[in-house]
Amino acid sequence: MFRSLEEFSEILRYKELLRNLIARDIKKRYKRSTLGFLWVMLDPLLMMLVFYIIFSGLFGKTVGNYTAYVITGIIMWQLFAQGTKVSSMAFIHNRNLISKIHLPTAIFPIAIVGSSVAHFIFSLVPLFIIILFSGTIPSYYIPLLPVTIALIVIFSVGISLTISTLTVFFHDVVYIYDVILIGWMYLSAIFYPVTILPQKLQILMSLNPLYHYISLFRACIYDTTLPIIEHLIFGTAFSIISFAIGWTIYHQNRDKIIFYI
């Protein structure tokens, strides 16, 4: 317990390094891209366009403002998926720093999740443009948006610590997680309404953390009909559980990491 608290305080002391690592990750991701940082805004728009063309005929009439429905789901999903996927190799890609300098090792996957938050903030630009030009009335729950972001970030850090630690010892985890992410995306009600599912599957959907974070995000942006208290309770519980598991797995193995990377 004491060592955990000590590492938390270490990460706070290295906050300048954390900022530099986040900046490095952002620059690295778009270093050789012609459009550069514009992809942060174009990516969710292009994905939304694809989903809209393919699925609007099926689900457009069952969902009010289908465009806003899809892009909110995509943006929240990308915040989670991009951060956790890239962070799976966080320790391995930073082996030189870890082996030569004394650092709180957990700072590397945390920094990657932090860079995903920066991307998320910029991706809000096309979202609010769509909300503005579609005539959608912004939600009065919008003050809860920082809470929603904090919950999914804590959840993502927990998953990132778990995946990045396991990858050090079992490299196949990276490929397994890629497959899990694909299935997880289609099970998170990004482009279809939950109401089309049978009752039993709707109940199972409540066990999907991303469904709650996406629903919270939609409630904060435009859809005030969603049961926000229910999603807040589930979202908070999943965040605490994810972080507790991730930190435990990392903390129990952190002294071994340097011998396997």
C-alpha positions as CSV (number, residue, x, y, z in Angstrom):
1,M,0.0,0.0,0.0
2,F,2.8,2.4,0.9
3,R,4.7,1.7,-2.3
4,S,1.5,2.4,-4.3
5,L,1.1,5.8,-2.7
6,E,4.8,6.5,-3.1
7,E,4.5,5.8,-6.9
8,F,1.4,8.0,-7.2
9,S,3.3,10.9,-5.6
10,E,6.2,10.2,-7.9
11,I,4.0,10.5,-11.0
12,L,2.8,13.9,-9.6
13,R,6.5,15.0,-9.2
14,Y,7.2,14.0,-12.8
15,K,4.2,16.0,-14.2
16,E,6.5,18.0,-16.5
17,L,7.8,14.7,-18.0
18,L,4.2,13.5,-18.4
19,R,3.4,16.7,-20.4
20,N,6.4,16.1,-22.6
21,L,5.5,12.4,-23.2
22,I,2.0,13.4,-24.2
23,A,3.3,16.0,-26.6
24,R,5.8,13.5,-28.0
25,D,3.1,11.0,-28.6
26,I,0.9,13.5,-30.4
27,K,3.8,14.7,-32.7
28,K,4.9,11.1,-33.4
29,R,1.4,10.0,-34.5
30,Y,1.1,12.7,-37.2
31,K,4.8,13.2,-38.0
32,R,4.6,12.0,-41.6
33,S,1.0,12.9,-42.3
34,T,0.4,15.5,-44.9
35,L,-2.8,16.7,-43.2
36,G,-1.2,16.4,-39.8
37,F,-3.3,17.3,-36.8
38,L,-6.4,17.9,-39.1
39,W,-6.9,14.1,-39.0
40,V,-8.0,14.5,-35.4
41,M,-11.1,16.2,-36.7
42,L,-11.4,14.5,-40.1
43,D,-11.2,10.9,-38.7
44,P,-14.5,10.9,-36.8
45,L,-16.2,12.7,-39.6
46,L,-15.1,10.1,-42.2
47,M,-16.1,7.3,-39.9
48,M,-19.5,8.9,-39.3
49,L,-20.0,9.3,-43.0
50,V,-19.3,5.6,-43.6
51,F,-21.6,4.5,-40.8
52,Y,-24.3,6.9,-41.9
53,I,-24.2,5.7,-45.5
54,I,-24.3,2.0,-44.5
55,F,-26.7,2.1,-41.5
56,S,-28.9,5.2,-41.7
57,G,-31.4,3.3,-43.8
58,L,-31.7,0.6,-41.1
59,F,-31.6,2.7,-37.9
60,G,-32.1,6.3,-39.0
61,K,-35.8,6.2,-38.4
62,T,-35.5,4.6,-34.9
63,V,-33.0,7.2,-33.6
64,G,-33.6,10.9,-33.4
65,N,-30.9,12.9,-35.0
66,Y,-28.9,9.9,-36.3
67,T,-25.9,12.0,-37.3
68,A,-25.3,13.3,-33.8
69,Y,-26.0,9.8,-32.4
70,V,-23.3,8.2,-34.6
71,I,-20.6,10.9,-34.2
72,T,-20.9,11.0,-30.4
73,G,-20.5,7.3,-30.2
74,I,-17.5,7.3,-32.5
75,I,-15.7,10.2,-30.7
76,M,-16.2,8.5,-27.2
77,W,-15.1,5.1,-28.6
78,Q,-11.9,6.6,-30.1
79,L,-11.0,8.2,-26.8
80,F,-11.0,4.8,-25.2
81,A,-9.8,2.6,-28.1
82,Q,-6.9,4.7,-29.4
83,G,-5.4,5.2,-25.9
84,T,-5.6,1.6,-24.8
85,K,-4.5,0.1,-28.0
86,V,-1.3,2.3,-28.4
87,S,-0.5,1.9,-24.7
88,S,-0.3,-1.9,-25.0
89,M,3.3,-1.4,-26.2
90,A,4.1,1.5,-23.8
91,F,6.7,-0.3,-21.7
92,I,8.3,-2.1,-24.7
93,H,8.6,1.1,-26.8
94,N,10.2,3.0,-23.9
95,R,12.6,0.2,-22.8
96,N,15.6,2.5,-23.2
97,L,14.3,5.1,-20.8
98,I,13.0,2.5,-18.3
99,S,16.4,0.6,-18.3
100,K,18.6,3.7,-17.9
101,I,16.7,6.2,-15.8
102,H,14.7,5.9,-12.6
103,L,11.1,6.8,-13.4
104,P,7.7,5.8,-12.2
105,T,7.1,3.2,-15.0
106,A,3.3,3.7,-15.0
107,I,3.8,7.2,-16.4
108,F,4.2,5.8,-20.0
109,P,0.7,4.2,-20.5
110,I,-0.8,7.1,-18.5
111,A,0.8,9.5,-21.0
112,I,-0.6,7.7,-24.0
113,V,-4.1,7.9,-22.5
114,G,-3.4,11.6,-21.9
115,S,-2.6,12.1,-25.6
116,S,-5.9,10.5,-26.5
117,V,-7.7,13.0,-24.3
118,A,-5.9,15.8,-26.2
119,H,-7.1,14.2,-29.5
120,F,-10.6,13.9,-28.0
121,I,-10.8,17.6,-27.1
122,F,-9.9,18.6,-30.7
123,S,-12.4,16.1,-32.1
124,L,-15.1,18.0,-30.3
125,V,-14.8,20.7,-32.9
126,P,-16.6,18.8,-35.8
127,L,-19.1,17.4,-33.2
128,F,-20.2,20.9,-32.1
129,I,-20.2,22.1,-35.8
130,I,-22.7,19.3,-36.6
131,I,-24.7,20.0,-33.5
132,L,-24.9,23.7,-34.5
133,F,-25.8,23.2,-38.2
134,S,-28.2,20.4,-37.6
135,G,-30.3,22.6,-35.3
136,T,-29.9,20.2,-32.3
137,I,-30.5,21.8,-29.0
138,P,-27.5,21.2,-26.6
139,S,-28.2,19.3,-23.5
140,Y,-28.6,20.9,-20.1
141,Y,-26.5,18.0,-18.8
142,I,-23.4,19.5,-20.5
143,P,-21.8,20.6,-17.1
144,L,-21.4,16.8,-16.4
145,L,-19.2,16.4,-19.5
146,P,-15.9,16.7,-17.4
147,V,-17.2,14.0,-15.1
148,T,-17.9,11.7,-18.1
149,I,-14.5,12.3,-19.5
150,A,-12.8,11.7,-16.1
151,L,-14.7,8.4,-15.7
152,I,-13.7,7.0,-19.1
153,V,-10.1,8.2,-18.6
154,I,-9.8,6.4,-15.3
155,F,-11.3,3.3,-16.9
156,S,-8.9,3.6,-19.9
157,V,-5.9,4.0,-17.5
158,G,-6.9,0.8,-15.7
159,I,-7.2,-1.1,-19.0
160,S,-3.9,0.4,-20.3
161,L,-2.0,-0.7,-17.2
162,T,-3.4,-4.2,-17.5
163,I,-2.7,-4.6,-21.2
164,S,0.7,-2.9,-21.2
165,T,1.9,-5.0,-18.2
166,L,0.6,-8.3,-19.6
167,T,2.2,-7.5,-23.0
168,V,5.7,-7.4,-21.4
169,F,5.4,-11.0,-20.5
170,F,3.0,-12.3,-23.3
171,H,3.4,-10.4,-26.6
172,D,0.4,-12.2,-28.0
173,V,-1.8,-10.0,-25.8
174,V,-1.4,-7.2,-28.4
175,Y,-3.0,-9.3,-31.1
176,I,-5.7,-10.7,-28.8
177,Y,-6.6,-7.2,-27.7
178,D,-6.9,-6.0,-31.3
179,V,-9.6,-8.7,-31.9
180,I,-11.3,-7.8,-28.6
181,L,-11.5,-4.2,-29.6
182,I,-13.2,-5.0,-32.9
183,G,-15.9,-7.0,-31.2
184,W,-16.2,-4.5,-28.4
185,M,-16.9,-1.7,-30.8
186,Y,-19.8,-3.5,-32.4
187,L,-21.2,-4.4,-29.0
188,S,-21.2,-0.8,-27.8
189,A,-24.3,0.7,-29.5
190,I,-22.3,3.2,-31.5
191,F,-24.4,3.1,-34.7
192,Y,-27.5,1.2,-33.7
193,P,-30.1,1.9,-30.9
194,V,-30.1,-0.5,-27.9
195,T,-33.9,-0.7,-28.3
196,I,-33.6,-2.9,-31.4
197,L,-32.0,-5.7,-29.2
198,P,-34.0,-8.4,-27.5
199,Q,-34.7,-7.7,-23.8
200,K,-32.1,-10.2,-22.6
201,L,-29.4,-8.6,-24.7
202,Q,-30.4,-5.2,-23.4
203,I,-29.8,-6.4,-19.9
204,L,-26.4,-7.8,-20.9
205,M,-25.6,-4.4,-22.5
206,S,-25.6,-2.9,-19.0
207,L,-22.4,-5.0,-18.3
208,N,-20.6,-3.2,-21.1
209,P,-18.7,-0.2,-19.6
210,L,-18.4,1.6,-23.0
211,Y,-22.1,1.5,-23.5
212,H,-22.5,3.6,-20.3
213,Y,-19.7,6.1,-21.2
214,I,-21.1,6.6,-24.7
215,S,-24.6,7.0,-23.3
216,L,-23.3,9.5,-20.7
217,F,-21.6,11.4,-23.5
218,R,-24.7,11.5,-25.6
219,A,-26.7,12.7,-22.6
220,C,-24.2,15.5,-21.9
221,I,-24.2,16.6,-25.6
222,Y,-27.8,16.4,-26.8
223,D,-30.0,13.6,-25.6
224,T,-31.7,14.4,-22.3
225,T,-34.0,11.3,-22.4
226,L,-31.3,8.9,-21.3
227,P,-31.3,7.7,-17.7
228,I,-28.1,9.6,-16.7
229,I,-28.1,8.5,-13.0
230,E,-28.1,4.9,-14.0
231,H,-25.2,5.4,-16.4
232,L,-23.3,7.5,-13.9
233,I,-23.5,4.8,-11.2
234,F,-22.5,2.0,-13.6
235,G,-19.8,4.2,-15.2
236,T,-18.3,5.1,-11.8
237,A,-18.3,1.4,-10.7
238,F,-16.6,0.2,-13.8
239,S,-13.9,3.0,-13.6
240,I,-13.0,2.1,-10.0
241,I,-12.9,-1.7,-10.8
242,S,-10.8,-1.2,-13.9
243,F,-8.3,1.1,-12.2
244,A,-8.1,-1.2,-9.1
245,I,-7.4,-4.3,-11.3
246,G,-5.0,-2.5,-13.6
247,W,-3.0,-0.9,-10.8
248,T,-2.8,-4.2,-8.9
249,I,-1.5,-6.1,-11.9
250,Y,1.0,-3.4,-12.7
251,H,2.2,-2.9,-9.1
252,Q,2.7,-6.6,-8.5
253,N,4.8,-6.9,-11.6
254,R,6.5,-3.5,-11.9
255,D,9.9,-4.8,-10.6
256,K,9.9,-7.6,-13.2
257,I,9.2,-5.4,-16.2
258,I,12.8,-4.3,-16.7
259,F,13.9,-7.9,-17.0
260,Y,11.5,-8.8,-19.8
261,I,11.4,-5.7,-22.1
